[in-house]
mmCIF file of C-alpha atoms in Angstrom:
data_model
loop_
_atom_site.group_PDB
_atom_site.id
_atom_site.type_symbol
_atom_site.label_atom_id
_atom_site.label_comp_id
_atom_site.label_asym_id
_atom_site.label_seq_id
_atom_site.Cartn_x
_atom_site.Cartn_y
_atom_site.Cartn_z
ATOM 1 C CA MET A 1 -20.716 95.901 38.553
ATOM 2 C CA GLN A 2 -17.159 95.440 38.209
ATOM 3 C CA LYS A 3 -14.387 98.869 38.383
ATOM 4 C CA LYS A 4 -11.138 99.236 38.122
ATOM 5 C CA SER A 5 -8.944 99.520 40.977
ATOM 6 C CA LYS A 6 -5.601 100.696 41.576
ATOM 7 C CA LYS A 7 -5.552 99.222 44.721
ATOM 8 C CA PRO A 8 -6.816 96.200 46.592
ATOM 9 C CA LEU A 9 -8.978 96.833 49.419
ATOM 10 C CA ALA A 10 -9.027 95.048 52.636
ATOM 11 C CA ILE A 11 -11.571 95.233 55.745
ATOM 12 C CA GLY A 12 -10.562 93.627 58.969
ATOM 13 C CA ALA A 13 -13.472 93.765 61.502
ATOM 14 C CA LEU A 14 -13.710 92.073 64.852
ATOM 15 C CA ALA A 15 -17.408 91.444 65.424
ATOM 16 C CA VAL A 16 -19.424 91.197 68.308
ATOM 17 C CA LEU A 17 -18.168 87.841 70.774
ATOM 18 C CA LEU A 18 -19.743 85.798 73.601
ATOM 19 C CA VAL A 19 -18.004 85.589 76.459
ATOM 20 C CA ALA A 20 -18.510 82.299 79.196
ATOM 21 C CA PHE A 21 -18.317 81.485 82.423
ATOM 22 C CA ALA A 22 -19.063 78.705 84.784
ATOM 23 C CA VAL A 23 -22.009 78.837 86.716
ATOM 24 C CA GLY A 24 -23.718 75.913 89.199
ATOM 25 C CA GLY A 25 -22.425 72.971 86.904
ATOM 26 C CA THR A 26 -24.113 75.180 83.760
ATOM 27 C CA ILE A 27 -22.670 77.258 81.122
ATOM 28 C CA ALA A 28 -23.646 81.158 80.852
ATOM 29 C CA TRP A 29 -23.386 82.988 78.158
ATOM 30 C CA LEU A 30 -22.991 86.849 77.631
ATOM 31 C CA THR A 31 -23.531 88.878 74.722
ATOM 32 C CA ALA A 32 -20.910 91.506 74.771
ATOM 33 C CA ALA A 33 -22.251 95.221 74.024
ATOM 34 C CA ASN A 34 -18.755 96.196 73.788
ATOM 35 C CA SER A 35 -17.970 94.976 70.006
ATOM 36 C CA VAL A 36 -14.948 96.617 68.264
ATOM 37 C CA THR A 37 -14.853 97.560 64.342
ATOM 38 C CA ASN A 38 -11.176 98.698 63.485
ATOM 39 C CA THR A 39 -11.219 99.337 59.472
ATOM 40 C CA PHE A 40 -8.467 99.748 56.704
ATOM 41 C CA THR A 41 -9.818 100.616 53.755
ATOM 42 C CA VAL A 42 -8.268 101.601 50.287
ATOM 43 C CA GLY A 43 -10.575 102.239 47.264
ATOM 44 C CA GLU A 44 -14.388 102.046 47.262
ATOM 45 C CA ILE A 45 -15.666 99.732 50.039
ATOM 46 C CA THR A 46 -18.020 101.728 52.055
ATOM 47 C CA GLU A 47 -20.129 99.778 55.116
ATOM 48 C CA PRO A 48 -23.777 98.472 54.787
ATOM 49 C CA THR A 49 -26.414 100.883 56.854
ATOM 50 C CA LYS A 50 -29.270 98.124 56.942
ATOM 51 C CA PRO A 51 -29.628 94.669 57.706
ATOM 52 C CA PRO A 52 -29.309 91.299 55.348
ATOM 53 C CA THR A 53 -33.144 90.509 54.241
ATOM 54 C CA GLY A 54 -35.165 88.985 56.743
ATOM 55 C CA GLU A 55 -33.459 90.203 59.546
ATOM 56 C CA PRO A 56 -34.781 92.293 62.033
ATOM 57 C CA ASP A 57 -32.966 96.306 61.634
ATOM 58 C CA PRO A 58 -29.935 96.646 64.025
ATOM 59 C CA GLY A 59 -30.705 98.205 67.253
ATOM 60 C CA THR A 60 -28.559 99.347 70.404
ATOM 61 C CA PRO A 61 -25.333 97.635 71.013
ATOM 62 C CA ASP A 62 -27.764 95.649 74.375
ATOM 63 C CA ASP A 63 -30.375 94.088 72.175
ATOM 64 C CA GLU A 64 -29.731 90.496 70.432
ATOM 65 C CA TYR A 65 -28.309 91.964 66.857
ATOM 66 C CA ILE A 66 -25.887 94.640 65.749
ATOM 67 C CA LEU A 67 -24.053 96.135 62.793
ATOM 68 C CA ASP A 68 -21.036 96.703 63.296
ATOM 69 C CA GLY A 69 -18.747 97.728 60.375
ATOM 70 C CA ASN A 70 -18.889 95.300 57.652
ATOM 71 C CA ILE A 71 -20.593 92.623 59.912
ATOM 72 C CA TYR A 72 -24.172 92.186 61.395
ATOM 73 C CA GLU A 73 -24.747 89.567 63.862
ATOM 74 C CA VAL A 74 -27.617 88.067 65.809
ATOM 75 C CA PHE A 75 -27.332 86.795 69.324
ATOM 76 C CA GLY A 76 -29.788 84.524 70.756
ATOM 77 C CA PRO A 77 -31.773 85.458 73.765
ATOM 78 C CA ASP A 78 -31.351 82.592 75.975
ATOM 79 C CA THR A 79 -27.568 83.330 77.305
ATOM 80 C CA THR A 80 -27.813 80.264 79.642
ATOM 81 C CA ILE A 81 -26.728 77.065 77.935
ATOM 82 C CA ILE A 82 -25.484 73.690 78.701
ATOM 83 C CA PRO A 83 -23.933 71.187 77.344
ATOM 84 C CA GLY A 84 -25.243 69.667 74.516
ATOM 85 C CA GLU A 85 -27.485 72.756 73.389
ATOM 86 C CA ASN A 86 -26.481 75.643 71.017
ATOM 87 C CA VAL A 87 -26.307 79.892 71.381
ATOM 88 C CA VAL A 88 -27.829 81.027 68.225
ATOM 89 C CA LYS A 89 -25.028 83.268 66.536
ATOM 90 C CA ARG A 90 -25.560 84.515 63.126
ATOM 91 C CA PRO A 91 -22.610 86.524 61.652
ATOM 92 C CA TRP A 92 -22.983 88.032 58.041
ATOM 93 C CA VAL A 93 -20.303 89.605 56.495
ATOM 94 C CA GLY A 94 -21.324 92.134 53.440
ATOM 95 C CA ILE A 95 -20.299 95.287 51.377
ATOM 96 C CA GLY A 96 -22.244 98.767 50.986
ATOM 97 C CA GLU A 97 -23.730 100.786 48.547
ATOM 98 C CA GLY A 98 -21.556 102.026 45.735
ATOM 99 C CA SER A 99 -19.176 99.319 46.967
ATOM 100 C CA GLN A 100 -16.347 97.470 44.431
ATOM 101 C CA ASP A 101 -17.308 94.039 43.918
ATOM 102 C CA SER A 102 -15.072 92.072 46.468
ATOM 103 C CA PHE A 103 -13.886 88.903 47.707
ATOM 104 C CA VAL A 104 -15.667 88.253 51.037
ATOM 105 C CA PHE A 105 -14.009 86.024 53.851
ATOM 106 C CA ALA A 106 -14.720 85.561 57.489
ATOM 107 C CA TYR A 107 -11.786 84.819 60.644
ATOM 108 C CA VAL A 108 -13.491 83.109 63.585
ATOM 109 C CA ASP A 109 -11.126 83.460 66.101
ATOM 110 C CA ASN A 110 -11.837 80.201 68.966
ATOM 111 C CA LYS A 111 -11.056 80.262 72.594
ATOM 112 C CA MET A 112 -13.695 78.096 73.385
ATOM 113 C CA MET A 113 -11.300 75.500 73.307
ATOM 114 C CA ALA A 114 -11.190 72.462 75.797
ATOM 115 C CA GLU A 115 -8.526 70.893 76.717
ATOM 116 C CA GLY A 116 -8.434 67.207 76.261
ATOM 117 C CA ALA A 117 -10.271 64.862 74.538
ATOM 118 C CA GLY A 118 -8.654 66.181 71.470
ATOM 119 C CA GLY A 119 -10.544 69.371 71.172
ATOM 120 C CA ALA A 120 -14.037 67.028 70.944
ATOM 121 C CA ASP A 121 -15.105 68.894 74.116
ATOM 122 C CA SER A 122 -14.928 72.375 72.359
ATOM 123 C CA ALA A 123 -17.338 74.282 71.158
ATOM 124 C CA TYR A 124 -17.851 74.758 67.540
ATOM 125 C CA PHE A 125 -20.145 75.361 64.516
ATOM 126 C CA VAL A 126 -20.850 74.344 61.306
ATOM 127 C CA LEU A 127 -20.653 76.131 58.281
ATOM 128 C CA ASN A 128 -23.487 77.782 56.202
ATOM 129 C CA ASP A 129 -24.114 76.752 51.930
ATOM 130 C CA GLY A 130 -22.046 79.823 50.465
ATOM 131 C CA TRP A 131 -18.670 79.177 52.694
ATOM 132 C CA ALA A 132 -15.504 77.234 52.209
ATOM 133 C CA PRO A 133 -12.991 76.571 54.015
ATOM 134 C CA VAL A 134 -9.637 78.231 53.060
ATOM 135 C CA SER A 135 -6.623 75.594 52.607
ATOM 136 C CA GLY A 136 -4.795 74.959 55.489
ATOM 137 C CA LYS A 137 -6.174 77.549 57.212
ATOM 138 C CA ALA A 138 -9.126 76.656 58.724
ATOM 139 C CA THR A 139 -9.084 73.530 61.754
ATOM 140 C CA GLU A 140 -12.325 70.817 61.384
ATOM 141 C CA TYR A 141 -13.794 69.514 64.409
ATOM 142 C CA LYS A 142 -12.607 66.263 64.593
ATOM 143 C CA VAL A 143 -14.758 63.511 66.126
ATOM 144 C CA ASP A 144 -16.700 60.406 65.877
ATOM 145 C CA PRO A 145 -18.485 60.262 63.709
ATOM 146 C CA LYS A 146 -17.845 62.999 62.155
ATOM 147 C CA ILE A 147 -19.957 65.974 61.627
ATOM 148 C CA ASP A 148 -19.987 67.648 57.955
ATOM 149 C CA ASN A 149 -18.899 70.729 58.051
ATOM 150 C CA ALA A 150 -18.444 71.878 61.219
ATOM 151 C CA TYR A 151 -15.073 73.587 62.560
ATOM 152 C CA THR A 152 -13.718 75.165 65.846
ATOM 153 C CA GLY A 153 -12.628 77.851 63.733
ATOM 154 C CA GLY A 154 -9.987 79.533 60.883
ATOM 155 C CA LEU A 155 -10.227 81.382 57.688
ATOM 156 C CA PHE A 156 -13.623 81.037 55.226
ATOM 157 C CA VAL A 157 -14.090 82.282 52.336
ATOM 158 C CA TRP A 158 -17.246 83.222 49.946
ATOM 159 C CA VAL A 159 -17.716 81.054 46.933
ATOM 160 C CA GLY A 160 -21.358 81.444 46.410
ATOM 161 C CA SER A 161 -24.996 80.231 47.521
ATOM 162 C CA GLY A 162 -25.397 76.783 45.848
ATOM 163 C CA HIS A 163 -21.846 76.408 44.777
ATOM 164 C CA ASP A 164 -19.866 72.960 45.969
ATOM 165 C CA ALA A 165 -16.630 74.918 45.476
ATOM 166 C CA THR A 166 -13.726 76.482 46.611
ATOM 167 C CA THR A 167 -12.819 79.041 44.501
ATOM 168 C CA PRO A 168 -13.736 82.848 46.091
ATOM 169 C CA VAL A 169 -17.206 84.306 44.034
ATOM 170 C CA ALA A 170 -17.434 87.946 44.373
ATOM 171 C CA LEU A 171 -19.901 89.940 45.912
ATOM 172 C CA ILE A 172 -20.985 92.404 42.771
ATOM 173 C CA GLY A 173 -21.297 95.561 44.282
ATOM 174 C CA ASN A 174 -24.624 97.978 44.082
ATOM 175 C CA GLU A 175 -24.475 101.977 43.336
ATOM 176 C CA SER A 176 -28.071 102.192 45.228
ATOM 177 C CA ALA A 177 -27.965 99.170 47.763
ATOM 178 C CA ASP A 178 -25.798 97.058 50.679
ATOM 179 C CA VAL A 179 -24.496 93.357 49.645
ATOM 180 C CA TRP A 180 -24.746 91.057 51.643
ATOM 181 C CA THR A 181 -23.916 87.074 51.218
ATOM 182 C CA THR A 182 -26.677 84.892 50.737
ATOM 183 C CA ASN A 183 -26.084 82.928 53.892
ATOM 184 C CA PRO A 184 -24.211 83.734 57.373
ATOM 185 C CA VAL A 185 -21.045 81.619 58.329
ATOM 186 C CA PHE A 186 -22.848 79.665 60.662
ATOM 187 C CA ASN A 187 -25.850 79.949 62.646
ATOM 188 C CA ALA A 188 -25.248 79.045 66.271
ATOM 189 C CA VAL A 189 -22.071 77.970 68.392
ATOM 190 C CA GLU A 190 -22.647 74.194 69.705
ATOM 191 C CA ILE A 191 -21.501 72.676 72.687
ATOM 192 C CA PRO A 192 -21.438 68.835 72.641
ATOM 193 C CA ASP A 193 -22.936 67.236 75.209
ATOM 194 C CA SER A 194 -19.544 65.869 76.560
ATOM 195 C CA ALA A 195 -18.450 69.630 77.234
ATOM 196 C CA VAL A 196 -18.488 70.160 81.063
ATOM 197 C CA ALA A 197 -18.197 73.863 82.968
ATOM 198 C CA ASP A 198 -14.507 73.183 83.735
ATOM 199 C CA ASP A 199 -13.489 73.107 80.149
ATOM 200 C CA PHE A 200 -14.224 76.936 80.664
ATOM 201 C CA ALA A 201 -14.450 77.950 83.592
ATOM 202 C CA GLY A 202 -11.844 80.891 85.017
ATOM 203 C CA LYS A 203 -11.030 81.072 80.716
ATOM 204 C CA ASN A 204 -12.955 83.781 79.776
ATOM 205 C CA PRO A 205 -13.217 82.217 76.259
ATOM 206 C CA THR A 206 -14.838 83.942 73.292
ATOM 207 C CA MET A 207 -15.739 83.432 69.749
ATOM 208 C CA ASP A 208 -14.957 86.162 67.665
ATOM 209 C CA VAL A 209 -15.341 86.626 63.827
ATOM 210 C CA TRP A 210 -13.824 89.053 62.047
ATOM 211 C CA CYS A 211 -14.367 89.808 58.506
ATOM 212 C CA TYR A 212 -11.341 90.748 55.475
ATOM 213 C CA ILE A 213 -12.954 92.317 52.330
ATOM 214 C CA ILE A 214 -10.713 93.067 48.981
ATOM 215 C CA ALA A 215 -11.719 94.574 45.774
ATOM 216 C CA LYS A 216 -12.349 92.665 42.635
ATOM 217 C CA SER A 217 -10.031 94.513 40.030
ATOM 218 C CA ASP A 218 -7.590 93.927 37.670
ATOM 219 C CA ASP A 219 -4.207 92.569 39.921
ATOM 220 C CA VAL A 220 -6.811 90.788 42.312
ATOM 221 C CA ASP A 221 -8.687 87.569 41.300
ATOM 222 C CA GLY A 222 -9.792 85.131 43.373
ATOM 223 C CA ASN A 223 -6.401 83.054 43.905
ATOM 224 C CA LYS A 224 -4.793 86.144 44.430
ATOM 225 C CA ALA A 225 -7.342 87.174 47.445
ATOM 226 C CA ILE A 226 -7.138 83.749 48.960
ATOM 227 C CA GLU A 227 -3.538 84.858 48.881
ATOM 228 C CA GLU A 228 -3.978 87.864 50.753
ATOM 229 C CA ALA A 229 -6.191 86.968 53.040
ATOM 230 C CA SER A 230 -3.822 84.310 54.218
ATOM 231 C CA ALA A 231 -1.561 86.733 55.085
ATOM 232 C CA TRP A 232 -4.240 88.500 56.895
ATOM 233 C CA ALA A 233 -5.298 85.915 59.327
ATOM 234 C CA ASN A 234 -1.266 85.313 59.842
ATOM 235 C CA SER A 235 -0.811 88.691 60.737
ATOM 236 C CA PRO A 236 -0.055 89.127 64.475
ATOM 237 C CA ALA A 237 -3.092 91.441 64.899
ATOM 238 C CA ILE A 238 -4.965 88.294 64.355
ATOM 239 C CA VAL A 239 -3.111 85.633 65.757
ATOM 240 C CA ASN A 240 -3.038 87.798 69.016
ATOM 241 C CA GLY A 241 -6.559 88.276 68.719
ATOM 242 C CA THR A 242 -6.341 91.782 68.624
ATOM 243 C CA ALA A 243 -8.507 94.626 66.401
ATOM 244 C CA ALA A 244 -7.042 94.332 62.543
ATOM 245 C CA THR A 245 -5.639 97.232 61.181
ATOM 246 C CA ALA A 246 -4.490 96.172 57.533
#
């Protein structure tokens, strides 16, 4: 389904975040319940009301999954992690029923960046199939040997599951159903073996996932969508880590 739009649509959303602090030589993680969503819409875009296929129905913010705006996220039940392990964190991006065909972006703001060692001790994630980094807007996790598709943060675009490409692929709106990306942005936050509690102690580090959705129209193709999303990612709201309003 494709509808003609007079104006492009943008949605900025801040998803559930993870908070870390040091306890007795381990890194304790809290799945924060006080998520914030701040949405700006122009056009026919709605928020999903049901989770992606196979995921549990969202409950209260204290549960291990939540539907917040256009992001659905699953967190890991084990809130204590030691270096070399990971915590489940699956952020999905979607559009609600009746939405226009839309290009979908995710922005990952990682404040779990360790000092020294060239960032090798920092938390990172492995990008899932169907997502691609926006050129010049994503930061690779650089270690030797290299980990394929590993990033510490930045702007990513949905290019379609099974596609080895960087060209945005629009989610096709449905009049009677929510539409989600086939895969979440990533499946887990990884803590490298070399990380130590002091890397994060006292810094209140977080990893926030935001989404930017822009309606496909005669005036907005994949290239225009990347241009708009890149400008959004450079906005003061995103750079300063506060909820986006446009």
